[in-house]
Amino acid sequence: MSFRWAEDDFLPPGVVRVDREGPRDGKIYVMYHGTTSTNAQWILSSGFRQSSDGMLGRGVYLSRDLQKASRYPIDHPEYDRVVIKVKVKVGRVIAINHQRHPYRTTWHDYGYDTAWVPPNCGMVKSGLEENCVWDPERIKIIRTIEPIPVQGYGGGAWGYK
């Protein structure tokens, strides 16, 4: 069985889309976090918390790409994945565009609130962008998105569960 991940195209008031140039300091953006259904319930009740490690060091890892977020966690059954749609006040943003960037894991020590990995810069295998937000308080949950089972070819519709 295959699945589709659907999302409406409406943004909450005061939220802007990010272009390929990346998030701009001080703005609010919609982003997505992929996780398991069990972890999603925990996040919904207790809020986000920083990952202890990762490509960009400590922080909450998010993407502006729903399809990228829907792939996480990697190697977990798709039917048990959930994507959490959030609003993020990005604060001060730094672009980390290569593996040897001097602030790759220490960006917060230099006064940045969000680290952004641009698409196709060689840092992420998929070539998709990624964001790491230091302070979970900058993230507000909008809702969850679950996969929709699709039977056969060309069947089904995009929607929500």
Coordinates of N, CA and C in Angstrom, one line a residue, residues 95-102 104 121-123:
A95 N 23.0 31.0 7.4 CA 23.0 29.9 6.4 C 24.3 29.1 6.6
I96 N 24.1 27.8 6.7 CA 25.2 26.8 6.9 C 25.3 26.1 5.6
N97 N 26.2 26.4 4.7 CA 26.1 25.9 3.3 C 27.2 25.0 2.9
H98 N 28.0 24.5 3.9 CA 29.0 23.5 3.6 C 29.4 22.8 4.9
Q99 N 29.9 21.6 4.7 CA 30.3 20.7 5.9 C 31.3 21.4 6.8
R100 N 32.2 22.2 6.2 CA 33.3 22.8 7.0 C 33.0 24.2 7.4
H101 N 31.7 24.6 7.4 CA 31.4 25.9 7.9 C 31.8 26.1 9.3
P102 N 32.5 27.2 9.6 CA 33.1 27.3 11.0 C 32.0 27.3 12.1
R104 N 29.1 25.5 12.0 CA 28.2 24.4 11.7 C 27.4 23.9 12.9
C121 N 23.2 22.2 -1.5 CA 24.5 22.7 -1.1 C 25.5 21.6 -0.8
G122 N 25.0 20.3 -0.8 CA 25.8 19.2 -0.5 C 25.8 18.7 0.9
M123 N 25.0 19.4 1.8 CA 25.0 19.0 3.2 C 23.9 17.9 3.4

